[in-house]
Amino acid sequence: MAARIEFWVEYASTYSYLSVTRIGRLAAEQGVEIDWQPFWLFPVRDQQGLSAPFPEGSARANYMWLDLERRARKLGLPYRRPEVYPFKSMPVARIGTVAAREGWCQAFTEAAFRLHWTQGVLMGTPENLAQALAAAGQDAARVEALASSPEIKEALTRQTPRAIERGIFGAPSFVVDGELFWGDDRLEDALQAARRAG
Amino acid sequence: MAARIEFWVEYASTYSYLSVTRIGRLAAEQGVEIDWQPFWLFPVRDQQGLSAPFPEGSARANYMWLDLERRARKLGLPYRRPEVYPFKSMPVARIGTVAAREGWCQAFTEAAFRLHWTQGVLMGTPENLAQALAAAGQDAARVEALASSPEIKEALTRQTPRAIERGIFGAPSFVVDGELFWGDDRLEDALQAARRAG
């Protein structure tokens, strides 16, 4: 069995920027295959009776921004705090669902996050999607039509019970052989588990 | 200025077991002085409008137990899941307050956590306190009388606004030169910051 890691990506998640940016290189170096699993976190938490993680402006939220920037700096990643947070990520998750199905999820997702987190081209805006789709070599009109189809809507909806089955409650999440790892700071552990299981 | 780290300890905190067990050796090796700051987290979060972190039995809670045990194993620390969680930590925090004032907080706190997390001698029970105080070379009757005094009660109460001032919302927390680090997995970063500031 090839070493393999499920990467559950929520496009509105802050720390996911770090993992989206890092996982491609790390997994390739370690011979681990990434199984991209775009999902929408809100209904997952809602069905689990979990509220929003914390109120904007609270000490907990303030710390997230401090820690996120500090981590980006430590990891050597460019970082520019986006002007908008939170935002509704369901539409971009539908495009991610098309991308995962067709095999270009990494290129699209890396570009969409990079635009949002380093250039102020906000996630899911027409400019963000156009540039990220172009980076993935895709025709925007074709993909956006497909992303609105009942089939893709249903595929994204089906991610909710699949996430819950795995015990997922946040993002980024990694699943290796049924074992859950949550948070960018568990990415290395998850990859190590994938190598052991592979 | 000597390198110095404030360690904000909540006796009911799960991940604090990892930090309480590790910080003494790491700080000593790195020439960092630990400023023990026992506190009671509940009123801090309450005054910040933050609810309990997550409901017992939720996916989030289940993951905490999985991750905590995995981390303990990775760090080479003994681990035995205590039978009781959560519990009220205010009484033991008062003893910690006496300990911090008198300079034996590390010995007491290490012993209390070790008993709770490796031997099933639950935090704050008479047996736990008696053994932890003995490990710190203290007379239980003297300390327990002092811990119930208005002076110590007030000292613990004053930790709440001090914690809020620092942006603290959880435990373990570390503060270096006014900068907050939260979580056992930020202990190394906090110590590094202390060495730089020292």
CSV table of C-alpha atoms in Angstrom, one decimal:
chain,number,residue,atom,x,y,z
A,1,MET,CA,0.0,0.0,0.0
A,2,ALA,CA,1.3,3.4,-0.9
A,3,ALA,CA,1.8,5.9,2.0
A,4,ARG,CA,-1.3,8.1,1.8
A,5,ILE,CA,-2.8,11.0,3.8
A,6,GLU,CA,-6.3,12.5,3.6
A,7,PHE,CA,-6.1,16.3,3.7
A,8,TRP,CA,-9.4,17.8,4.8
A,9,VAL,CA,-9.4,21.4,3.5
A,10,GLU,CA,-11.7,24.2,4.6
A,11,TYR,CA,-11.1,27.2,2.4
A,12,ALA,CA,-12.1,29.7,5.2
A,13,SER,CA,-9.7,28.2,7.7
A,14,THR,CA,-6.9,30.4,8.8
A,15,TYR,CA,-4.3,27.8,9.9
A,16,SER,CA,-5.0,25.8,6.7
A,17,TYR,CA,-3.0,28.4,4.9
A,18,LEU,CA,0.1,27.0,6.5
A,19,SER,CA,-0.8,23.4,5.7
A,20,VAL,CA,-1.9,24.1,2.2
A,21,THR,CA,1.3,25.9,1.5
A,22,ARG,CA,3.5,23.2,3.1
A,23,ILE,CA,1.9,19.8,2.4
A,24,GLY,CA,2.8,19.5,-1.3
A,25,ARG,CA,6.5,19.7,-0.8
A,26,LEU,CA,6.7,17.7,2.4
A,27,ALA,CA,4.5,14.9,1.1
A,28,ALA,CA,6.5,14.7,-2.2
A,29,GLU,CA,9.8,14.6,-0.3
A,30,GLN,CA,8.5,11.8,1.9
A,31,GLY,CA,6.8,9.8,-0.8
A,32,VAL,CA,3.3,10.3,0.6
A,33,GLU,CA,0.3,10.6,-1.7
A,34,ILE,CA,-2.2,13.4,-0.8
A,35,ASP,CA,-5.9,12.6,-1.0
A,36,TRP,CA,-7.4,16.1,-1.2
A,37,GLN,CA,-10.8,16.3,0.6
A,38,PRO,CA,-12.3,19.7,0.3
A,39,PHE,CA,-15.2,20.2,2.7
A,40,TRP,CA,-17.3,22.8,4.4
A,41,LEU,CA,-16.7,22.9,8.1
A,42,PHE,CA,-19.8,24.8,9.3
A,43,PRO,CA,-22.4,22.0,8.9
A,44,VAL,CA,-20.0,19.5,10.4
A,45,ARG,CA,-19.7,21.5,13.7
A,46,ASP,CA,-23.4,22.4,13.5
A,47,GLN,CA,-24.4,18.7,13.4
A,48,GLN,CA,-22.0,18.0,16.3
A,49,GLY,CA,-23.6,20.7,18.5
A,50,LEU,CA,-20.3,22.7,18.4
A,51,SER,CA,-20.6,26.4,18.2
A,52,ALA,CA,-18.4,28.8,16.3
A,53,PRO,CA,-14.9,28.3,17.8
A,54,PHE,CA,-14.7,31.7,19.4
A,55,PRO,CA,-16.1,35.3,19.0
A,56,GLU,CA,-14.3,37.8,16.9
A,57,GLY,CA,-12.4,40.3,19.0
A,58,SER,CA,-12.1,37.9,22.0
A,59,ALA,CA,-8.7,37.2,23.5
A,60,ARG,CA,-8.9,33.8,21.9
A,61,ALA,CA,-9.4,35.4,18.4
A,62,ASN,CA,-6.6,37.9,19.0
A,63,TYR,CA,-4.2,35.1,19.9
A,64,MET,CA,-5.1,33.2,16.8
A,65,TRP,CA,-3.9,36.1,14.6
A,66,LEU,CA,-0.7,36.6,16.7
A,67,ASP,CA,0.1,32.9,16.6
A,68,LEU,CA,-0.7,32.5,13.0
A,69,GLU,CA,1.6,35.3,11.9
A,70,ARG,CA,4.3,34.0,14.3
A,71,ARG,CA,4.0,30.5,12.8
A,72,ALA,CA,4.1,31.8,9.2
A,73,ARG,CA,7.3,33.7,10.0
A,74,LYS,CA,8.8,30.7,11.8
A,75,LEU,CA,8.0,28.5,8.8
A,76,GLY,CA,9.4,31.0,6.4
A,77,LEU,CA,6.1,31.6,4.7
A,78,PRO,CA,4.9,35.0,3.3
A,79,TYR,CA,2.0,36.4,5.3
A,80,ARG,CA,-0.3,39.3,4.9
A,81,ARG,CA,-3.4,39.4,7.1
A,82,PRO,CA,-6.5,39.5,4.8
A,83,GLU,CA,-9.0,42.3,5.3
A,84,VAL,CA,-12.0,40.0,5.5
A,85,TYR,CA,-12.7,37.4,8.1
A,86,PRO,CA,-14.7,35.3,8.4
A,87,PHE,CA,-16.3,34.6,5.1
A,88,LYS,CA,-18.6,32.0,3.5
A,89,SER,CA,-16.5,29.3,1.9
A,90,MET,CA,-19.2,27.0,0.5
A,91,PRO,CA,-19.0,28.3,-3.1
A,92,VAL,CA,-15.2,27.9,-3.3
A,93,ALA,CA,-15.5,24.5,-1.7
A,94,ARG,CA,-17.7,23.4,-4.6
A,95,ILE,CA,-14.9,24.4,-7.0
A,96,GLY,CA,-12.5,22.5,-4.8
A,97,THR,CA,-14.8,19.5,-5.1
A,98,VAL,CA,-14.6,19.6,-8.9
A,99,ALA,CA,-10.8,20.0,-8.6
A,100,ALA,CA,-10.5,17.0,-6.3
A,101,ARG,CA,-12.6,14.9,-8.6
A,102,GLU,CA,-10.5,15.9,-11.7
A,103,GLY,CA,-7.1,15.8,-10.0
A,104,TRP,CA,-6.0,19.4,-10.0
A,105,CYS,CA,-7.0,20.3,-6.4
A,106,GLN,CA,-3.5,20.9,-5.2
A,107,ALA,CA,-2.6,23.5,-7.9
A,108,PHE,CA,-6.0,25.3,-7.5
A,109,THR,CA,-6.0,25.3,-3.7
A,110,GLU,CA,-2.4,26.4,-3.3
A,111,ALA,CA,-3.0,29.3,-5.7
A,112,ALA,CA,-6.3,30.3,-4.0
A,113,PHE,CA,-4.8,30.3,-0.5
A,114,ARG,CA,-1.6,32.1,-1.7
A,115,LEU,CA,-3.7,34.9,-3.4
A,116,HIS,CA,-5.8,35.3,-0.2
A,117,TRP,CA,-3.0,35.2,2.3
A,118,THR,CA,-0.2,37.0,0.6
A,119,GLN,CA,-1.7,39.3,-2.0
A,120,GLY,CA,-5.0,40.4,-0.6
A,121,VAL,CA,-7.0,38.8,-3.5
A,122,LEU,CA,-9.7,37.4,-1.2
A,123,MET,CA,-10.7,33.8,-1.3
A,124,GLY,CA,-13.7,33.0,-3.5
A,125,THR,CA,-13.9,36.4,-5.1
A,126,PRO,CA,-14.2,36.4,-8.9
A,127,GLU,CA,-10.6,37.6,-9.2
A,128,ASN,CA,-9.3,35.0,-6.8
A,129,LEU,CA,-11.2,32.2,-8.6
A,130,ALA,CA,-10.1,33.3,-12.0
A,131,GLN,CA,-6.5,33.5,-11.1
A,132,ALA,CA,-6.5,30.3,-9.1
A,133,LEU,CA,-8.2,28.4,-11.9
A,134,ALA,CA,-5.8,29.8,-14.4
A,135,ALA,CA,-2.9,28.7,-12.2
A,136,ALA,CA,-4.4,25.2,-12.3
A,137,GLY,CA,-4.7,25.4,-16.1
A,138,GLN,CA,-8.5,25.3,-16.0
A,139,ASP,CA,-11.2,27.0,-18.0
A,140,ALA,CA,-13.2,29.1,-15.5
A,141,ALA,CA,-16.5,29.0,-17.3
A,142,ARG,CA,-16.5,25.2,-17.6
A,143,VAL,CA,-15.5,24.7,-14.0
A,144,GLU,CA,-17.9,27.2,-12.5
A,145,ALA,CA,-20.8,25.6,-14.5
A,146,LEU,CA,-19.9,22.2,-13.2
A,147,ALA,CA,-19.5,23.5,-9.6
A,148,SER,CA,-23.1,24.6,-9.7
A,149,SER,CA,-24.4,21.3,-10.9
A,150,PRO,CA,-26.5,19.1,-8.6
A,151,GLU,CA,-23.9,16.4,-8.7
A,152,ILE,CA,-21.2,18.5,-7.3
A,153,LYS,CA,-23.5,20.1,-4.7
A,154,GLU,CA,-24.4,16.7,-3.5
A,155,ALA,CA,-20.8,15.5,-3.5
A,156,LEU,CA,-19.9,18.4,-1.2
A,157,THR,CA,-22.9,17.7,1.0
A,158,ARG,CA,-21.8,14.1,1.3
A,159,GLN,CA,-18.5,15.3,2.8
A,160,THR,CA,-20.3,16.3,6.0
A,161,PRO,CA,-21.2,12.8,7.2
A,162,ARG,CA,-17.8,11.5,6.0
A,163,ALA,CA,-16.0,14.2,8.1
A,164,ILE,CA,-18.2,13.4,11.1
A,165,GLU,CA,-17.5,9.7,10.7
A,166,ARG,CA,-13.8,10.5,11.0
A,167,GLY,CA,-14.2,12.6,14.2
A,168,ILE,CA,-13.4,15.8,12.3
A,169,PHE,CA,-14.4,19.1,14.0
A,170,GLY,CA,-11.9,21.6,12.6
A,171,ALA,CA,-9.4,22.4,9.9
A,172,PRO,CA,-6.9,21.6,8.7
A,173,SER,CA,-7.4,17.9,9.5
A,174,PHE,CA,-5.4,15.0,8.3
A,175,VAL,CA,-6.6,11.4,8.4
A,176,VAL,CA,-4.2,8.5,8.1
A,177,ASP,CA,-5.6,5.0,8.1
A,178,GLY,CA,-8.6,6.2,10.1
A,179,GLU,CA,-6.5,8.2,12.7
A,180,LEU,CA,-7.2,11.9,13.0
A,181,PHE,CA,-4.7,14.6,13.3
A,182,TRP,CA,-5.9,18.2,13.7
A,183,GLY,CA,-4.1,21.4,13.1
A,184,ASP,CA,-1.1,22.6,11.1
A,185,ASP,CA,1.2,21.8,14.0
A,186,ARG,CA,0.3,18.1,13.6
A,187,LEU,CA,1.1,17.9,9.9
A,188,GLU,CA,4.6,16.4,10.5
A,189,ASP,CA,3.1,13.8,12.9
A,190,ALA,CA,0.4,12.9,10.3
A,191,LEU,CA,3.0,12.5,7.5
A,192,GLN,CA,5.1,10.3,9.8
A,193,ALA,CA,2.1,8.1,10.5
A,194,ALA,CA,1.4,7.9,6.8
A,195,ARG,CA,5.0,6.7,6.2
A,196,ARG,CA,4.6,4.1,8.9
A,197,ALA,CA,1.2,2.9,7.6
A,198,GLY,CA,2.4,2.9,3.9
B,1,MET,CA,18.3,40.7,32.6
B,2,ALA,CA,18.0,37.0,33.3
B,3,ALA,CA,16.0,34.9,30.7
B,4,ARG,CA,12.6,34.5,32.3
B,5,ILE,CA,9.3,32.9,31.5
B,6,GLU,CA,5.9,33.2,33.2
B,7,PHE,CA,4.2,29.9,33.4
B,8,TRP,CA,0.5,30.2,34.0
B,9,VAL,CA,-0.7,26.9,35.5
B,10,GLU,CA,-4.3,25.7,35.7
B,11,TYR,CA,-4.4,22.6,37.8
B,12,ALA,CA,-7.5,21.2,35.9
B,13,SER,CA,-5.9,21.6,32.5
B,14,THR,CA,-5.2,18.5,30.6
B,15,TYR,CA,-2.3,19.6,28.3
B,16,SER,CA,-0.8,21.3,31.3
B,17,TYR,CA,0.4,17.9,32.4
B,18,LEU,CA,2.8,17.8,29.5
B,19,SER,CA,4.2,21.3,30.2
B,20,VAL,CA,4.4,20.9,34.0
B,21,THR,CA,6.3,17.7,33.5
B,22,ARG,CA,8.7,19.2,30.8
B,23,ILE,CA,9.3,22.8,31.7
B,24,GLY,CA,11.6,22.2,34.7
B,25,ARG,CA,14.2,20.3,32.8
B,26,LEU,CA,14.0,22.3,29.6
B,27,ALA,CA,14.2,25.7,31.4
B,28,ALA,CA,17.1,24.6,33.5
B,29,GLU,CA,19.0,23.3,30.5
B,30,GLN,CA,18.5,26.6,28.7
B,31,GLY,CA,19.2,28.9,31.7
B,32,VAL,CA,15.7,30.2,31.8
B,33,GLU,CA,14.1,31.1,35.1
B,34,ILE,CA,10.5,30.0,35.6
B,35,ASP,CA,8.0,32.4,37.2
B,36,TRP,CA,5.2,30.1,38.4
B,37,GLN,CA,1.8,31.7,38.1
B,38,PRO,CA,-0.9,29.4,39.4
B,39,PHE,CA,-4.4,30.7,38.4
B,40,TRP,CA,-8.0,29.6,38.0
B,41,LEU,CA,-9.0,29.6,34.4
B,42,PHE,CA,-12.8,29.6,34.8
B,43,PRO,CA,-13.3,33.2,35.8
B,44,VAL,CA,-10.9,34.4,33.2
B,45,ARG,CA,-12.9,32.8,30.4
B,46,ASP,CA,-16.2,33.8,32.1
B,47,GLN,CA,-15.2,37.5,32.2
B,48,GLN,CA,-14.1,37.3,28.6
B,49,GLY,CA,-17.5,35.9,27.5
B,50,LEU,CA,-15.9,32.6,26.4
B,51,SER,CA,-17.8,29.5,27.1
B,52,ALA,CA,-16.4,26.1,28.2
B,53,PRO,CA,-14.0,25.1,25.4
B,54,PHE,CA,-16.2,22.2,24.3
B,55,PRO,CA,-18.8,19.7,25.5
B,56,GLU,CA,-17.7,16.4,27.0
B,57,GLY,CA,-18.3,13.6,24.6
B,58,SER,CA,-18.1,15.8,21.5
B,59,ALA,CA,-15.8,15.0,18.7
B,60,ARG,CA,-13.6,17.9,19.9
B,61,ALA,CA,-13.3,16.4,23.4
B,62,ASN,CA,-12.7,12.9,22.0
B,63,TYR,CA,-9.8,14.2,19.9
B,64,MET,CA,-8.3,16.0,22.9
B,65,TRP,CA,-7.9,12.6,24.7
B,66,LEU,CA,-6.5,10.9,21.6
B,67,ASP,CA,-4.1,13.8,21.0
B,68,LEU,CA,-3.0,14.1,24.6
B,69,GLU,CA,-2.1,10.5,24.9
B,70,ARG,CA,-0.3,10.5,21.5
B,71,ARG,CA,1.7,13.6,22.6
B,72,ALA,CA,2.6,12.1,25.9
B,73,ARG,CA,3.8,9.0,24.1
B,74,LYS,CA,5.8,11.0,21.6
B,75,LEU,CA,7.4,13.0,24.4
B,76,GLY,CA,8.2,9.9,26.3
B,77,LEU,CA,6.0,10.7,29.3
B,78,PRO,CA,4.0,8.2,31.3
B,79,TYR,CA,0.3,8.6,30.9
B,80,ARG,CA,-2.8,7.1,32.5
B,81,ARG,CA,-6.1,8.7,31.8
B,82,PRO,CA,-7.6,9.9,35.1
B,83,GLU,CA,-11.1,8.7,35.9
B,84,VAL,CA,-12.5,12.1,36.7
B,85,TYR,CA,-12.7,15.1,34.3
B,86,PRO,CA,-13.5,17.9,34.6
B,87,PHE,CA,-13.1,18.9,38.3
B,88,LYS,CA,-13.0,22.1,40.3
B,89,SER,CA,-9.4,23.3,40.6
B,90,MET,CA,-9.8,26.4,42.7
B,91,PRO,CA,-8.9,24.7,46.1
B,92,VAL,CA,-5.6,23.3,44.7
B,93,ALA,CA,-4.9,26.6,42.9
B,94,ARG,CA,-4.9,28.2,46.4
B,95,ILE,CA,-2.3,25.8,47.5
B,96,GLY,CA,-0.3,26.6,44.4
B,97,THR,CA,-0.6,30.3,45.3
B,98,VAL,CA,1.0,29.6,48.6
B,99,ALA,CA,3.7,27.5,46.9
B,100,ALA,CA,4.5,30.2,44.3
B,101,ARG,CA,4.8,32.8,47.1
B,102,GLU,CA,7.1,30.6,49.2
B,103,GLY,CA,9.2,29.3,46.3
B,104,TRP,CA,8.3,25.6,46.2
B,105,CYS,CA,5.7,25.7,43.4
B,106,GLN,CA,7.6,23.6,41.0
B,107,ALA,CA,8.1,20.6,43.4
B,108,PHE,CA,4.5,20.7,44.5
B,109,THR,CA,3.0,21.1,41.1
B,110,GLU,CA,5.1,18.5,39.4
B,111,ALA,CA,4.1,16.0,42.1
B,112,ALA,CA,0.4,16.9,42.0
B,113,PHE,CA,0.2,16.5,38.2
B,114,ARG,CA,2.3,13.3,38.3
B,115,LEU,CA,0.0,11.7,40.9
B,116,HIS,CA,-3.1,12.7,38.9
B,117,TRP,CA,-1.8,11.7,35.4
B,118,THR,CA,0.2,8.6,36.1
B,119,GLN,CA,-1.0,7.1,39.3
B,120,GLY,CA,-4.8,7.8,39.5
B,121,VAL,CA,-4.3,9.9,42.7
B,122,LEU,CA,-6.7,12.6,41.6
B,123,MET,CA,-5.7,16.3,41.7
B,124,GLY,CA,-6.9,18.1,44.8
B,125,THR,CA,-8.0,15.1,46.7
B,126,PRO,CA,-6.7,14.8,50.3
B,127,GLU,CA,-4.3,12.0,49.3
B,128,ASN,CA,-3.0,13.9,46.3
B,129,LEU,CA,-2.4,17.1,48.3
B,130,ALA,CA,-0.8,15.2,51.2
B,131,GLN,CA,1.6,13.4,48.9
B,132,ALA,CA,2.4,16.5,46.7
B,133,LEU,CA,3.0,18.6,49.8
B,134,ALA,CA,5.3,15.9,51.2
B,135,ALA,CA,7.2,15.8,47.9
B,136,ALA,CA,7.7,19.5,48.3
B,137,GLY,CA,8.9,19.1,51.9
B,138,GLN,CA,5.9,21.0,53.3
B,139,ASP,CA,3.8,20.6,56.4
B,140,ALA,CA,0.2,20.0,55.1
B,141,ALA,CA,-1.6,21.5,58.1
B,142,ARG,CA,0.4,24.7,58.0
B,143,VAL,CA,-0.1,25.1,54.2
B,144,GLU,CA,-3.7,24.2,54.1
B,145,ALA,CA,-4.5,26.7,56.9
B,146,LEU,CA,-2.6,29.4,54.9
B,147,ALA,CA,-4.4,28.5,51.7
B,148,SER,CA,-7.7,29.2,53.3
B,149,SER,CA,-6.6,32.7,54.5
B,150,PRO,CA,-8.2,35.8,53.1
B,151,GLU,CA,-4.8,36.9,51.9
B,152,ILE,CA,-4.2,33.9,49.7
B,153,LYS,CA,-7.8,33.9,48.5
B,154,GLU,CA,-7.4,37.5,47.4
B,155,ALA,CA,-4.0,36.7,45.8
B,156,LEU,CA,-5.6,34.0,43.6
B,157,THR,CA,-8.5,36.3,42.8
B,158,ARG,CA,-6.1,39.0,41.6
B,159,GLN,CA,-4.6,36.5,39.1
B,160,THR,CA,-7.8,36.8,37.0
B,161,PRO,CA,-7.4,40.5,35.9
B,162,ARG,CA,-3.6,39.8,35.5
B,163,ALA,CA,-4.3,36.9,33.2
B,164,ILE,CA,-6.8,38.9,31.2
B,165,GLU,CA,-4.3,41.8,30.9
B,166,ARG,CA,-1.9,39.4,29.2
B,167,GLY,CA,-4.6,38.1,26.8
B,168,ILE,CA,-4.7,34.7,28.4
B,169,PHE,CA,-7.8,32.5,27.7
B,170,GLY,CA,-6.5,29.0,28.2
B,171,ALA,CA,-3.8,26.8,29.7
B,172,PRO,CA,-1.0,26.1,29.7
B,173,SER,CA,0.0,29.7,28.9
B,174,PHE,CA,3.5,31.2,28.8
B,175,VAL,CA,4.3,34.9,28.8
B,176,VAL,CA,7.7,36.2,27.8
B,177,ASP,CA,8.3,39.9,28.0
B,178,GLY,CA,4.5,40.5,27.5
B,179,GLU,CA,4.2,38.1,24.6
B,180,LEU,CA,1.7,35.2,25.0
B,181,PHE,CA,2.3,31.6,24.0
B,182,TRP,CA,-0.6,29.1,24.5
B,183,GLY,CA,-0.4,25.4,24.6
B,184,ASP,CA,2.2,22.8,25.4
B,185,ASP,CA,3.2,22.7,21.7
B,186,ARG,CA,4.4,26.3,22.0
B,187,LEU,CA,6.6,25.6,25.1
B,188,GLU,CA,9.8,25.4,23.0
B,189,ASP,CA,8.9,28.6,21.1
B,190,ALA,CA,8.3,30.4,24.4
B,191,LEU,CA,11.6,29.2,25.9
B,192,GLN,CA,13.4,30.4,22.7
B,193,ALA,CA,11.8,33.8,23.1
B,194,ALA,CA,12.9,33.9,26.7
B,195,ARG,CA,16.5,33.2,25.7
B,196,ARG,CA,16.4,35.9,23.1
B,197,ALA,CA,14.8,38.4,25.5
B,198,GLY,CA,17.1,37.5,28.4
